[in-house]
Structures are given as C-alpha cells and as structure tokens.
Short mmCIF file of C-alpha atoms (C1' of nucleotides) in Angstrom, two decimals:
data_model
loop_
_atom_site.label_atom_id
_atom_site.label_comp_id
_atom_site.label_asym_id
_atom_site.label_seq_id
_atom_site.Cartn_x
_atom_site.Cartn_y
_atom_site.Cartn_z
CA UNK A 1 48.44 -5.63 62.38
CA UNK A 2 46.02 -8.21 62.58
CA UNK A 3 44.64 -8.50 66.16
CA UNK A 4 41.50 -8.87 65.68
CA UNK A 5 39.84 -5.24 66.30
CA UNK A 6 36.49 -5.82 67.70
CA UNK A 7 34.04 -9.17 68.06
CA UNK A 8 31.87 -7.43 64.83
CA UNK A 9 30.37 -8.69 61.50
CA UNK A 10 31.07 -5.88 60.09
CA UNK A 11 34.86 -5.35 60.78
CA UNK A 12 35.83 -8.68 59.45
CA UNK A 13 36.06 -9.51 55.62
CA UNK A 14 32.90 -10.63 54.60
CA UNK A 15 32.53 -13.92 53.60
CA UNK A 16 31.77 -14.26 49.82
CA UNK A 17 28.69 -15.17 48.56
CA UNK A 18 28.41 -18.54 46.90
CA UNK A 19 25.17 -19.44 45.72
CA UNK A 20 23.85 -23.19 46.96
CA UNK A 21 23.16 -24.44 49.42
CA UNK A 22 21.54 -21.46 52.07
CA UNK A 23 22.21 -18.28 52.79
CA UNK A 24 22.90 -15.80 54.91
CA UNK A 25 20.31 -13.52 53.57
CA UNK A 26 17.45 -16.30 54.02
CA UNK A 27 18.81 -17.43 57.29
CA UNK A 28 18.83 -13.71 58.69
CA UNK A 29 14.87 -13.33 57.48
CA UNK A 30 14.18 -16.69 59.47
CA UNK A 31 15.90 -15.43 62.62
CA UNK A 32 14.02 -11.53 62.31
CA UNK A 33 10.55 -13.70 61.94
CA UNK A 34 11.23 -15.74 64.79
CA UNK A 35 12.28 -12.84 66.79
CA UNK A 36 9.58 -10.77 65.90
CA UNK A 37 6.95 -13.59 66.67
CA UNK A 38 8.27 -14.67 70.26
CA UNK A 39 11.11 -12.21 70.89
CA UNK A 40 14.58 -13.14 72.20
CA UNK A 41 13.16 -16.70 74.00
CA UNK A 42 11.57 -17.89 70.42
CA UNK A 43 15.33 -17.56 68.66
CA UNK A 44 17.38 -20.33 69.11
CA UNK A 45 19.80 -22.21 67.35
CA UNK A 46 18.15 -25.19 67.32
CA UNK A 47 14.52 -23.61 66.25
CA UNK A 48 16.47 -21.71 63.69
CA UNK A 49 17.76 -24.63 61.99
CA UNK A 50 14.29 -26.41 62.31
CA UNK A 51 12.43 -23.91 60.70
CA UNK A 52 14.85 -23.94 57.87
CA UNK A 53 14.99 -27.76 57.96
CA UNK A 54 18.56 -27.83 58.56
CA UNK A 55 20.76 -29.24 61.87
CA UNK A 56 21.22 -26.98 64.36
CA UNK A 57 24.83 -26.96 63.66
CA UNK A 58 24.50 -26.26 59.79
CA UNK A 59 24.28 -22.73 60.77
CA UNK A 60 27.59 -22.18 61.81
CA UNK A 61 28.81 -22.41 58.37
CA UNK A 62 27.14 -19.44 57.49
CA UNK A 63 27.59 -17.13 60.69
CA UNK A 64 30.18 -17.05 63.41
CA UNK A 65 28.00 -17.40 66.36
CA UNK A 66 24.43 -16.26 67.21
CA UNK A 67 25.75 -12.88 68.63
CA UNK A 68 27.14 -12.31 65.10
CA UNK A 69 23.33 -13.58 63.77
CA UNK A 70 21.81 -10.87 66.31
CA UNK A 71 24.09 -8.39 64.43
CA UNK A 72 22.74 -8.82 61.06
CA UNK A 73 19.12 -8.86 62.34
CA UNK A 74 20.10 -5.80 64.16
CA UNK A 75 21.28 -4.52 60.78
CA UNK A 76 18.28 -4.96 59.08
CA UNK A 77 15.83 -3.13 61.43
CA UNK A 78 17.91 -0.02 60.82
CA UNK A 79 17.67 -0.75 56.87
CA UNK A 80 13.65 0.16 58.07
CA UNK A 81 14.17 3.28 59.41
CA UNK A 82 12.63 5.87 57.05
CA UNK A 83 14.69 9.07 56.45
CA UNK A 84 13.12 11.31 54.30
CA UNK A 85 15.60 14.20 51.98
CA UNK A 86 15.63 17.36 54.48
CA UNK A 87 15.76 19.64 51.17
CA UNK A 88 12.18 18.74 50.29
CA UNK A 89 11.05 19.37 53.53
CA UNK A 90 13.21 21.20 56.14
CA UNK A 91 15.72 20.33 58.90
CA UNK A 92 12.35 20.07 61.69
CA UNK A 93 10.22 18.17 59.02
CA UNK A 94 12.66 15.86 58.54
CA UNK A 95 13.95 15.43 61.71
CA UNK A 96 10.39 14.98 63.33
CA UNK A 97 9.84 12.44 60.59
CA UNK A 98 12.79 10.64 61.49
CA UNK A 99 12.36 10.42 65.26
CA UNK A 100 8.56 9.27 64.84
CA UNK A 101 9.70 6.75 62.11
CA UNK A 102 12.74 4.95 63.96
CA UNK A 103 10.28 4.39 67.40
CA UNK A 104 7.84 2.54 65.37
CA UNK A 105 10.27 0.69 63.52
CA UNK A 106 11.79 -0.48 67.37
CA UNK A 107 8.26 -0.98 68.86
CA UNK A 108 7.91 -3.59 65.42
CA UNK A 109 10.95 -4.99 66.65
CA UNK A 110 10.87 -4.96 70.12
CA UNK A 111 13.78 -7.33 70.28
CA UNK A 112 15.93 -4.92 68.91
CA UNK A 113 15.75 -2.57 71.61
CA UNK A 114 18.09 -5.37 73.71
CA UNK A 115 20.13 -4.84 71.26
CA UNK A 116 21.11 -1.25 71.16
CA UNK A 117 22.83 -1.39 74.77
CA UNK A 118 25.05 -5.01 73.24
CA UNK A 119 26.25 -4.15 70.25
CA UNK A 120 27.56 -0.77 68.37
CA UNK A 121 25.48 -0.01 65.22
CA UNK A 122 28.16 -0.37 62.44
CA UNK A 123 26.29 -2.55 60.17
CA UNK A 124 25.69 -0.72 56.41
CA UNK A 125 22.36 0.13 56.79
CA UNK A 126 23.09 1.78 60.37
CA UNK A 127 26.00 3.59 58.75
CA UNK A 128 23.91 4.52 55.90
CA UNK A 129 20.78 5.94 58.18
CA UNK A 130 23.36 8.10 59.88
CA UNK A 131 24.62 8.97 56.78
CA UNK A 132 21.01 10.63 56.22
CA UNK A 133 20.80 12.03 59.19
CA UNK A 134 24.01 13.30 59.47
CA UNK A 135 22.93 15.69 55.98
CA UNK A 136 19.64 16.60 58.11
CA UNK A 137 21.39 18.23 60.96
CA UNK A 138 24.19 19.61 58.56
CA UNK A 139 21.11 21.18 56.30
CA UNK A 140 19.99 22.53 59.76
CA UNK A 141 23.30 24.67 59.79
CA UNK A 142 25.06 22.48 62.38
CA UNK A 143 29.11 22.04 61.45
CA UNK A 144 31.93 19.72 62.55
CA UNK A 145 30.93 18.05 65.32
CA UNK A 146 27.79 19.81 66.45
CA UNK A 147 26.43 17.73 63.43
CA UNK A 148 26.98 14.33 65.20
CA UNK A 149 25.80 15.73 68.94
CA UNK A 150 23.00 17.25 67.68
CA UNK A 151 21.95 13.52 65.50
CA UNK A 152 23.51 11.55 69.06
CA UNK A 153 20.81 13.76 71.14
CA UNK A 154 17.54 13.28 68.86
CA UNK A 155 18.57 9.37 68.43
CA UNK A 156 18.90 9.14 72.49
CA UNK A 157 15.76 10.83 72.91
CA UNK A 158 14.12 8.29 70.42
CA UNK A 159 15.45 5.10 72.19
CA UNK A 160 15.29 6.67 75.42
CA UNK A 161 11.42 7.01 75.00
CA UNK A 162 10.82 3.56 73.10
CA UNK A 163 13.06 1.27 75.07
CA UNK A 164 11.33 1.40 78.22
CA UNK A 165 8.18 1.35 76.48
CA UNK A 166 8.96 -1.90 75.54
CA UNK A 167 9.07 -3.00 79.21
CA UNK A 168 5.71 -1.74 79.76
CA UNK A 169 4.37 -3.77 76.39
CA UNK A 170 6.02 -6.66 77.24
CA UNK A 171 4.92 -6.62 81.26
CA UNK A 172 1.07 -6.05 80.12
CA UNK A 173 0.87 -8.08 77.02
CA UNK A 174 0.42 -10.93 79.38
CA UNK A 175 -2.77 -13.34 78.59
CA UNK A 176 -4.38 -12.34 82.60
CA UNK A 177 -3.48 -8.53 82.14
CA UNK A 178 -5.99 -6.73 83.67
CA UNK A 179 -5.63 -2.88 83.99
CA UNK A 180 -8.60 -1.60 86.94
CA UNK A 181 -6.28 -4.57 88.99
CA UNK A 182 -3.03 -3.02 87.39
CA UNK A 183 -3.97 0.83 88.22
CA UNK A 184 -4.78 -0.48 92.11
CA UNK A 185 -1.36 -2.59 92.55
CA UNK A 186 0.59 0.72 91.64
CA UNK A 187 -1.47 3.15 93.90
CA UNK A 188 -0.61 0.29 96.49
CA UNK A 189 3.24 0.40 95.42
CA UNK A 190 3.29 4.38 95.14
CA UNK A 191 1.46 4.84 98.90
CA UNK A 192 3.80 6.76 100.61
CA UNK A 193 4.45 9.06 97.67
CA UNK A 194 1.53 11.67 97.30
CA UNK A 195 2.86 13.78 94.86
CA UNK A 196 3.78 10.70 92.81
CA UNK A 197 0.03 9.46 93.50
CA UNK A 198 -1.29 12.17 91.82
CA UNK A 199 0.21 11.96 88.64
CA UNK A 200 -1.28 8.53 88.81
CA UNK A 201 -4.87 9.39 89.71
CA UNK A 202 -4.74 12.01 86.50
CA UNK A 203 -6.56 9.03 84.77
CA UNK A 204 -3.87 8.54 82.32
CA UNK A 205 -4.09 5.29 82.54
CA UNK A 206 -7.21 5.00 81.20
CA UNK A 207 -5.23 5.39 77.65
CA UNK A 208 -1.85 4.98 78.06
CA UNK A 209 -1.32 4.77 74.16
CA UNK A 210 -2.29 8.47 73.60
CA UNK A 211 -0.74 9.32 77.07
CA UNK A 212 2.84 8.16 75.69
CA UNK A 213 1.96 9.94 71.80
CA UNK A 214 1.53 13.22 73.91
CA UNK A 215 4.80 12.43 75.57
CA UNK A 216 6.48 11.94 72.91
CA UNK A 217 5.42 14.81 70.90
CA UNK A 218 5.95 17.11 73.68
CA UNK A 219 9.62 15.70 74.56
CA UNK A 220 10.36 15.84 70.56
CA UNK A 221 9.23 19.55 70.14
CA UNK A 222 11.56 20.25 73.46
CA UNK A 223 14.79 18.38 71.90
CA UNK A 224 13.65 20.23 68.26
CA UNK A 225 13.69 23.55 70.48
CA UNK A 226 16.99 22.86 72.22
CA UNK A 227 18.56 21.98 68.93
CA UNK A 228 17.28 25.08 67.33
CA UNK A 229 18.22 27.64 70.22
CA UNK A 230 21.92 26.16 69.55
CA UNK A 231 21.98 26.91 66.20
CA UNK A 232 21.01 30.89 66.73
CA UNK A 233 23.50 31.03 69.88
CA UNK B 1 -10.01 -9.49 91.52
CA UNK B 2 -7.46 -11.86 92.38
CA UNK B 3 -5.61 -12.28 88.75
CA UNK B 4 -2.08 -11.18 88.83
CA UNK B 5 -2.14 -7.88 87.12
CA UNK B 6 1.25 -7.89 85.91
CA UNK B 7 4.24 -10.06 86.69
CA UNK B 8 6.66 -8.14 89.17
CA UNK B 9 8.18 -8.66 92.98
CA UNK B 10 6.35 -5.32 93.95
CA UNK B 11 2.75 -5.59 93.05
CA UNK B 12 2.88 -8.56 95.02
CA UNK B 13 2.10 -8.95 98.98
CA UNK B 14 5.79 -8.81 100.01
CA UNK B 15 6.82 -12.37 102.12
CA UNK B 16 7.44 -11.45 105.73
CA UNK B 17 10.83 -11.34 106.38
CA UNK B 18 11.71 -13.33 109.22
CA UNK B 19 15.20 -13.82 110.57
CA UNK B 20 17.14 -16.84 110.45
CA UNK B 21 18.32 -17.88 107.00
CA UNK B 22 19.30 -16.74 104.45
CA UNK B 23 17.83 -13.02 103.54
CA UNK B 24 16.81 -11.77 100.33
CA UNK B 25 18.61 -8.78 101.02
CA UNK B 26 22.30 -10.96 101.15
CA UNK B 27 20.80 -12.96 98.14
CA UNK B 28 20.61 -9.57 95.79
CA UNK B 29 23.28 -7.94 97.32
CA UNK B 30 25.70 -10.94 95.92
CA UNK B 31 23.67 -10.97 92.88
CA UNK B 32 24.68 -7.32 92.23
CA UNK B 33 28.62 -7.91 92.95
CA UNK B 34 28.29 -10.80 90.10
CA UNK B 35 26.80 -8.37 88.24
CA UNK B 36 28.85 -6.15 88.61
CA UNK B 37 32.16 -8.07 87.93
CA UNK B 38 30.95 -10.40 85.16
CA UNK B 39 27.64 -8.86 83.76
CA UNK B 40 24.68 -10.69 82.75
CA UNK B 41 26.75 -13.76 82.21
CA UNK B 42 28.55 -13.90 85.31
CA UNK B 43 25.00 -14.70 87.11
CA UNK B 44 23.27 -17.57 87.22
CA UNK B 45 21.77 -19.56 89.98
CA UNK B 46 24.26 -22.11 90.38
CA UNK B 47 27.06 -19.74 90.68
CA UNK B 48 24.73 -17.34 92.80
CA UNK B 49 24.14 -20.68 94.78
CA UNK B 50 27.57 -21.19 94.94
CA UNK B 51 29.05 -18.00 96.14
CA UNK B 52 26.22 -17.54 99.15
CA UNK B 53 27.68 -21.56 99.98
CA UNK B 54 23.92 -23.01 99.32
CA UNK B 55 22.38 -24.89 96.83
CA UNK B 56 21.41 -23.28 93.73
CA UNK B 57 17.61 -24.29 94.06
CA UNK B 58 17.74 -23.00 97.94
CA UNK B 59 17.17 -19.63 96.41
CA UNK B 60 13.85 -20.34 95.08
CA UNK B 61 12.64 -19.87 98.58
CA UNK B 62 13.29 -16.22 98.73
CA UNK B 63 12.74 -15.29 95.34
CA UNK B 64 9.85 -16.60 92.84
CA UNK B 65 12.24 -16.89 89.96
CA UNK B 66 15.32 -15.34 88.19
CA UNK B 67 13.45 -11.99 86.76
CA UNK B 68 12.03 -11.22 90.54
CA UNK B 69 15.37 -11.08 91.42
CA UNK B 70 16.97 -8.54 88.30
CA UNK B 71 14.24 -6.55 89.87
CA UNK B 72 15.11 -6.41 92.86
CA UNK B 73 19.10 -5.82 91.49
CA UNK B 74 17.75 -3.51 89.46
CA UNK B 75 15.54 -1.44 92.28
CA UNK B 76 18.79 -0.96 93.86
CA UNK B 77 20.32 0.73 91.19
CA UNK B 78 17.66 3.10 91.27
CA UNK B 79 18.65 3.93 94.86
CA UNK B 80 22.05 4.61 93.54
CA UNK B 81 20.63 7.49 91.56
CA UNK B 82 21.52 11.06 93.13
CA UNK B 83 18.33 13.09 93.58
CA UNK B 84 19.37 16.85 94.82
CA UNK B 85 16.60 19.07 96.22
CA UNK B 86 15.92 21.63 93.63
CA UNK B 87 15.12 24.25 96.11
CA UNK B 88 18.83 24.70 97.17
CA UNK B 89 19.94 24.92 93.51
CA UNK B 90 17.23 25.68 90.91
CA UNK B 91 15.43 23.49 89.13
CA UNK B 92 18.16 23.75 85.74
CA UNK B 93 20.82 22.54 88.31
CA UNK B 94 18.83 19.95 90.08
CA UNK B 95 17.89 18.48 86.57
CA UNK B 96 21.46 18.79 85.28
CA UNK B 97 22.99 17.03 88.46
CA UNK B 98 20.24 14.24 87.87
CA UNK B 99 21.24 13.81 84.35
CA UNK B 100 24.34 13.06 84.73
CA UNK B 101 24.03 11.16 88.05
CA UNK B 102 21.94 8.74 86.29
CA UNK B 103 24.68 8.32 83.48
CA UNK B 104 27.69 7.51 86.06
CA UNK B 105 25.01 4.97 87.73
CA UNK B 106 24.20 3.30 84.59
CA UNK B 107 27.88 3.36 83.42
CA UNK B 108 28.60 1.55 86.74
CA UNK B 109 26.30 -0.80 86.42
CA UNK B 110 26.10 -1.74 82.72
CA UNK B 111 23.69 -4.57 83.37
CA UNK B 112 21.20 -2.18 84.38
CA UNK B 113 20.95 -1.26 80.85
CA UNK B 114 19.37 -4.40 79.34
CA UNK B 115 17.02 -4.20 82.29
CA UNK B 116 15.63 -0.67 81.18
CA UNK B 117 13.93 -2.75 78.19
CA UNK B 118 12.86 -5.19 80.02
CA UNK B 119 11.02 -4.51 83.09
CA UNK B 120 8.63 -1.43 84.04
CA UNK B 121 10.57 0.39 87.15
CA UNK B 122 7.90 0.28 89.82
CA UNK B 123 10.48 -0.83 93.20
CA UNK B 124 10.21 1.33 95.95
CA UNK B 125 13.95 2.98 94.85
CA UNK B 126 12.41 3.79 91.71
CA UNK B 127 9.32 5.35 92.80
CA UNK B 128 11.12 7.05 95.07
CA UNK B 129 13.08 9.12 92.53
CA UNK B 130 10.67 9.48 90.16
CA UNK B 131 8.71 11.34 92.84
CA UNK B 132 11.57 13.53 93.64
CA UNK B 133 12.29 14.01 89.98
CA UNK B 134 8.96 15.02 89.75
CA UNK B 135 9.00 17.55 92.25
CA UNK B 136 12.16 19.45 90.45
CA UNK B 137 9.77 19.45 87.31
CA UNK B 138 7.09 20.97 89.67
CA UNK B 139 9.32 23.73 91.07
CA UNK B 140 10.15 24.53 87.35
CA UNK B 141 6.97 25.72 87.11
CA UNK B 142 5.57 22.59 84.91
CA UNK B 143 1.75 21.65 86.23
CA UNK B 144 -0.20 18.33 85.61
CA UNK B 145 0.73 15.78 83.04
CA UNK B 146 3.79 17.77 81.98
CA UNK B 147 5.50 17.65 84.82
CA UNK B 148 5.63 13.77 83.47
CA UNK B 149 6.19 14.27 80.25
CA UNK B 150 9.53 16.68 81.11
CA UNK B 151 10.54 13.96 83.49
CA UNK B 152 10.13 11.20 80.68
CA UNK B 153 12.09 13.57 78.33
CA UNK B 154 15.05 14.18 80.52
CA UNK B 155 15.47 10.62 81.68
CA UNK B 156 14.81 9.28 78.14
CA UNK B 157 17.69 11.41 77.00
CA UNK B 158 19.67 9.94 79.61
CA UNK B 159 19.31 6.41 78.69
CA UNK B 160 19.29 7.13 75.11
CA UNK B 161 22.70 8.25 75.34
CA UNK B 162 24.10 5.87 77.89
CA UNK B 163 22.80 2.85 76.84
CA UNK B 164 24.61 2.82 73.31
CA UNK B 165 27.83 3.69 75.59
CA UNK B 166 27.50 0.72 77.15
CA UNK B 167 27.36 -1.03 73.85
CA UNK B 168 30.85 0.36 72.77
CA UNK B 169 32.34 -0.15 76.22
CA UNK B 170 31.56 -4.02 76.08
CA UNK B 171 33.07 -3.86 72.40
CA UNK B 172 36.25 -1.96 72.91
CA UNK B 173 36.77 -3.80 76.47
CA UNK B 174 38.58 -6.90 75.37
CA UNK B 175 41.43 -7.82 76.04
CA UNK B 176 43.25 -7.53 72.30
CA UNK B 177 41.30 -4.82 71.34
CA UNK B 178 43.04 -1.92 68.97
CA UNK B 179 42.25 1.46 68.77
CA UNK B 180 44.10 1.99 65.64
CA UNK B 181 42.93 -1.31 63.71
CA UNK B 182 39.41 -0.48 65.13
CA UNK B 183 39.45 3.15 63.47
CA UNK B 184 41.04 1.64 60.25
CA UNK B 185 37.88 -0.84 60.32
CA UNK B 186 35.28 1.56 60.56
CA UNK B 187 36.66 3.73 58.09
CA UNK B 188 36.86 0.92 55.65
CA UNK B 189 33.34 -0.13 56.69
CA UNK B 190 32.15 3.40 56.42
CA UNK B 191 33.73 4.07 52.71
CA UNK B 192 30.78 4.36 50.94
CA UNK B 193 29.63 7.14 53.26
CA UNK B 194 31.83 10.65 52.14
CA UNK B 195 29.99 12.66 54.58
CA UNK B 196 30.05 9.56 57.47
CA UNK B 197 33.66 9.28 56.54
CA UNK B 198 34.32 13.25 57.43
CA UNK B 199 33.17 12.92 60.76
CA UNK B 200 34.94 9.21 61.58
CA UNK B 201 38.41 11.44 60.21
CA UNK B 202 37.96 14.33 62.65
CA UNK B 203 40.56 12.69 64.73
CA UNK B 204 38.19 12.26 67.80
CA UNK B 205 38.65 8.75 68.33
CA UNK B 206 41.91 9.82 69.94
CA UNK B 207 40.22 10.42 73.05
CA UNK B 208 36.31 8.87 72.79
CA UNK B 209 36.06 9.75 76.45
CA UNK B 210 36.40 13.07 75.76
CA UNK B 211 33.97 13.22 72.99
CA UNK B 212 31.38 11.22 74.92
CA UNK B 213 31.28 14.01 77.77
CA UNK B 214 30.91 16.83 75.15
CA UNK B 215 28.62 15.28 73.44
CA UNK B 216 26.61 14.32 76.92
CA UNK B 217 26.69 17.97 77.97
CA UNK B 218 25.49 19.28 74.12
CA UNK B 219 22.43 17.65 74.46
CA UNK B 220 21.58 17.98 78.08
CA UNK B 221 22.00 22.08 77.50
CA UNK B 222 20.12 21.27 74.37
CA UNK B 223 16.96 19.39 76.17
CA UNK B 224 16.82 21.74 79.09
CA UNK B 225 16.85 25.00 76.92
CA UNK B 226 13.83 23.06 75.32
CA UNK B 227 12.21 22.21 78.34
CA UNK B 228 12.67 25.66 79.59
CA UNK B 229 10.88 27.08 76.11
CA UNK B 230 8.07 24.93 77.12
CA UNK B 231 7.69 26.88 80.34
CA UNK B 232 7.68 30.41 78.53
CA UNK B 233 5.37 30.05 76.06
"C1'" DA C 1 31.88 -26.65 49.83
"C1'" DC C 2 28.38 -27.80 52.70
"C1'" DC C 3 25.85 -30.54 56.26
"C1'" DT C 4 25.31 -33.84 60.08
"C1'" DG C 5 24.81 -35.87 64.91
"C1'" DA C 6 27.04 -36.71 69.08
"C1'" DA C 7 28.95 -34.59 72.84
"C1'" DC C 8 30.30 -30.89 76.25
"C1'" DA C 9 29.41 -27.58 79.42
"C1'" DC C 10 26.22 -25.06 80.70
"C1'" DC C 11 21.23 -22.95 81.80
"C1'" DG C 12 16.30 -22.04 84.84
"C1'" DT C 13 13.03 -24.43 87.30
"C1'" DT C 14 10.18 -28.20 89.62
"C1'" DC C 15 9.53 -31.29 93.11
"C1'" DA C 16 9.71 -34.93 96.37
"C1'" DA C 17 12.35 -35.56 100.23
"C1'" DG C 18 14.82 -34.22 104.14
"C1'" DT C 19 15.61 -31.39 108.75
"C1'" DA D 1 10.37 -22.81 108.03
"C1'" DC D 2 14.13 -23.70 105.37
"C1'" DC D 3 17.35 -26.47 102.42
"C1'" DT D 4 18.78 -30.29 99.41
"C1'" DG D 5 19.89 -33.14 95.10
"C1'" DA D 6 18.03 -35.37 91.29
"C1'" DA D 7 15.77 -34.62 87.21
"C1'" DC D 8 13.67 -32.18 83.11
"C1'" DA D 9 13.80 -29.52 79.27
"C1'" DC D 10 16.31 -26.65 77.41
"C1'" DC D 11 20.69 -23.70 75.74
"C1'" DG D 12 25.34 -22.29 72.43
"C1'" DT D 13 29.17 -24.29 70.47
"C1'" DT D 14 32.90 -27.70 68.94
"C1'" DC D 15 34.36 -31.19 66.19
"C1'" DA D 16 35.15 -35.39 63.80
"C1'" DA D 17 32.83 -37.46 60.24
"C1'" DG D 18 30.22 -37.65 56.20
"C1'" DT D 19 28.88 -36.18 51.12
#
DNA sequence: ACCTGAACACCGTTCAAGT
DNA sequence: ACCTGAACACCGTTCAAGT
C-alpha cells in the first residue's frame, strides 16, 4: 500500500510550503539559470548553494536529491511550451504551432533534451501541455486512443529532430570551430561512401540553420499528412 | 588549417594500431558490456580499469578521454542497426524494417539514448547506415536534399518515440516498483486534467507493452503515408 | 524549522616515473 | 611503446550538530 511507486517528485506528497527561509520555487530558477548558462557541467550542488549563498548541504532540505531538482527544472521548460486553442485556429494550425513552439523551447534549454530519455514527464505543467494537446488531436476527429498516438507521434517527431540537433550545437559551439576545416574532416570521414558524399557536397553546409528549418518543415508537413490520411481512412 | 574543427575520435588521424597491448577494440568492447549491465553509472574508468585488470589511467593511452570513448561505444551501436536492401522489398518495407530495427537497438542499449543528444554521429558505423538509409530514400523516388530530409524524418520519429521509453523503463525498473500504486499516482497527479484523466482510465496500463507497440506502428504507418504524399505531389 | 561543516565514497584527468 | 600510482580538483549525499 505504500511501496513507494516510482523515484518521482511528482508521485510523492508534496511538501508544504512554509514561507522563510528559501524556497523551492527560487532554488529551481537558480538551478534552470545555471543550466541554461553552462548546461549540465555548470549545475552542481555545491555552485547551487553558492549562488544562493547557502551550504551546499542546505539544499537538501528543500529537495530530495539533485535528480528530484532536475525534475522540477524539467517541469518548468514544459510550463514554456506554447499551445495555442485549436478552435481559433484548426487542428493543423495548432498542431504546426505546437511542434515549432516546443523545439525552440528545447533548443533554449538544451539541457533538457538529456532529460527526456531519464525521466517520464509527469510534472503539472507536462500533464497540463498534454492536456492541450490531447483537445488538438481530439478537435482533429481522433477518438480513444488514436488521440494519444497521434499527440505520441508529432511529440517524437519534435524531439526526434531537436535532440540531435543539440549534439551538433553543442560539438560546433566550441571557441576554435571552424566550418571550411569542419566540411573537409567529414568528406575525409564519409570517403568510401559516394552516395553519402554527395549529399554532403550539396553545399548545405554552407547554412546549416536554414538547411535544418527546411527539414523540419518538410518532416512536419509529412507527420501532418500521415496524421490526416488516418483520420479519412 | 591545423585547428581542431570539432572535438570527436573520427575527424581525427586515427593512432596506428599496433599489436601488443591492450587494444582499443577490447577497451570499448568492455566498456559496452558495463554499459550494458549498469548504464551510464556502471562505467567509469576505474571500474573500466578494473575489469580489463589495468590501471584506470592505463586507458588514457588508447583513448584521449572519456567522451572519445562513448563514441566509439556509441559507433558500435550504430553497427547494430539492421539496414535491409530496399531493392528486395520496396522501399515502404525497407523503411519500416529500419524503423523498428533502430527501436529494438536503442531499447537494448538504453545508454545510447543520452548519447543521441550529445554527440553528432559521424563513426564509420554511422555513416555507414546513413548511406544505406539514404539509398532506400533514393529508390523511393526522393532526389537531392530530400532524400535527407525523409531520412531525418523517419529516424527522428524513431528516437522521438524510443527515447521517452527509455525514460519509463528506468522508472518502472526498480526493484519495489507497483503497477497499481503507480497508476493510482498518476491519476491523482493527473486530477486536474478531465480529459488527461480519460485517457490514463482506459485501462491500458494493464499491458504498457502492448500499447507501446501500437502506438510505435500508428505513427510509423502515419510518417510513411506522409512521406509517400511527398512523393506524389 | 532550517542551516551548517566535516566526512565518505566516489569521479575524470594529468603527469612524472617506471619498464 | 606501454603502464603505473600519486595527486588534483572536483562530485552527490549523509549526518551529527548547531540555531
């Protein structure tokens, strides 16, 4: 009756919230700007509690552990994700909206993309994005459970397309990047592949911002398409 | 011309492997098993050290630093990844079989996940799909950049829905973990959600497994009919 | 109720020294 | 050419002790 369920903020009873001393609130908004300045390497404990002018250790009266800090951040990057009402604007509209919105809110928050793969999204502003989305796909015409596939393939197509995105930011946002030197090293790595070569001569790389937008778009009108064909069907 | 261009094992001149020694084949291999067995935690240098009988720092010799070797781990994953010649089957059965080949490799090695984020895949494994992936795209009748941007579309769907998997997996795999308490939770977490709620009650946490798979092959059937849209028009 | 510092058991990595 | 151990600068977390 009591085992505890799963390691989760959000499955235990929260703690309630006294007012001195810090908070959780404040302590969560020093961990997301730490994060987003550095990424996973510039959160610790120990700068966490500096920042905040506290011991290292004062923190654990407030969270569990740092996994169960990680959670909350997590939390509040999905509280960013926009999702606008599909009855002002249409299933597409609003799902379109809501793919291009939650990549931008991840490549804001690049550490957040580690998190998606550790830790189930069951925080309230998670639950209450899917809420939305949930009414987008059901305005659609989707029922039962064709409502939560059809929101489970547009939100895998989303981090699908912005996770390893992040890998690319992250390898090139290095101080000596340079590109010409880049472009050559993966010519040199993709040698015995010709048909692989070509795609890599098509001077993409010249822009590889607008080269991913045009991916994007093009993979989001396919999943739109697929989505639509199984509502007709 | 001689800056680094971007921190990985493969744009680099590879070290000439000579014989006696240790090999950095051996040194990944029992990387991968700890991997494997413990995840991201079970491997560290010391214990990496310790299972290959050698000092922890020995390993510096064959391998510039922890992150050169994940990418080499993670290369070999990519060699795991089933790549079936789309003139035997058509190119709707080729991409299928990929799909889900590169779910059941992921799944197997959940550590592979985090790495997706983290580092660009440019091993010789990797390039080595991609360029067969690209050539089931081509025999689909796709032409210049979009045989890329299909490929990035299919494989982001792919991680997008595995990835999260993984997340629940590491959850629910503890040892006093509860199925029943864990529904109870999320249906008390979810209670301000009606329509959330709904879905949570629709008795498919019975079998999750179950649900996963149909939800796996909804949205593969959905992204290839939209792929295969793209074509016609 | 809140905060502290000391202490424990770890990390990755460098480097001078060995063979 | 290969391997070593000592050492450095970190980690997350526990806990007895303070206020």
């Amino acid at each position: 009756m009591t085992g505890k369920p799963l390691a989760s903020v959000w499955l235990r009873e929260p703690r309630k919230a006294t007012s001195p001393g810090r908070s959780r609130e404040e302590i969560v908004s020093a961990a997301i700007q730490l994060l987003d300045e550095e990424g996973h390497s510039g959160l610790s404990m120990r700068k966490l509690g500096a920042k905040l002018s506290a011991g290292a250790t004062s923190l654990y009266w407030y969270v569990a552990n740092k996994d169960e800090l990680l959670e909350l951040a997590y939390d509040e990057v999905w509280g960013e994700m926009p999702v606008p009402d599909p009855g002002q604007v249409g299933w597409r509209a609003s799902a379109s909206a809501m793919a291009r919105g939650m990549r931008q809110v991840i490549l804001r928050h690049p550490w957040s993309a580690d998190l998606i793969g550790r830790m189930p999204a069951l925080g309230p502003q998670a639950l209450g994005v899917t809420d939305k989305m949930r009414k987008t796909f059901k305005a659609a015409g989707f029922r039962g459970l064709e409502i939560d596939y059809a929101n489970s393939t547009l939100t895998a197509f989303v981090f699908g397309m912005t996770i390893p995105e992040i890998a690319w930011d992250a390898a090139t946002n290095t101080p000596d990047y340079d590109a010409e030197e880049m472009r050559a090293s993966v010519v040199r790595a993709a040698a015995q592949f010709p048909d692989l070569l070509e795609s890599v001569n098509l001077d993409t790389y010249d822009d590889p911002q607008a080269m991913r937008e045009m991916c994007f778009d093009f993979g989001l009108a396919s999943v739109l398409d697929g989505l639509e064909r199984r509502l007709v069907t």
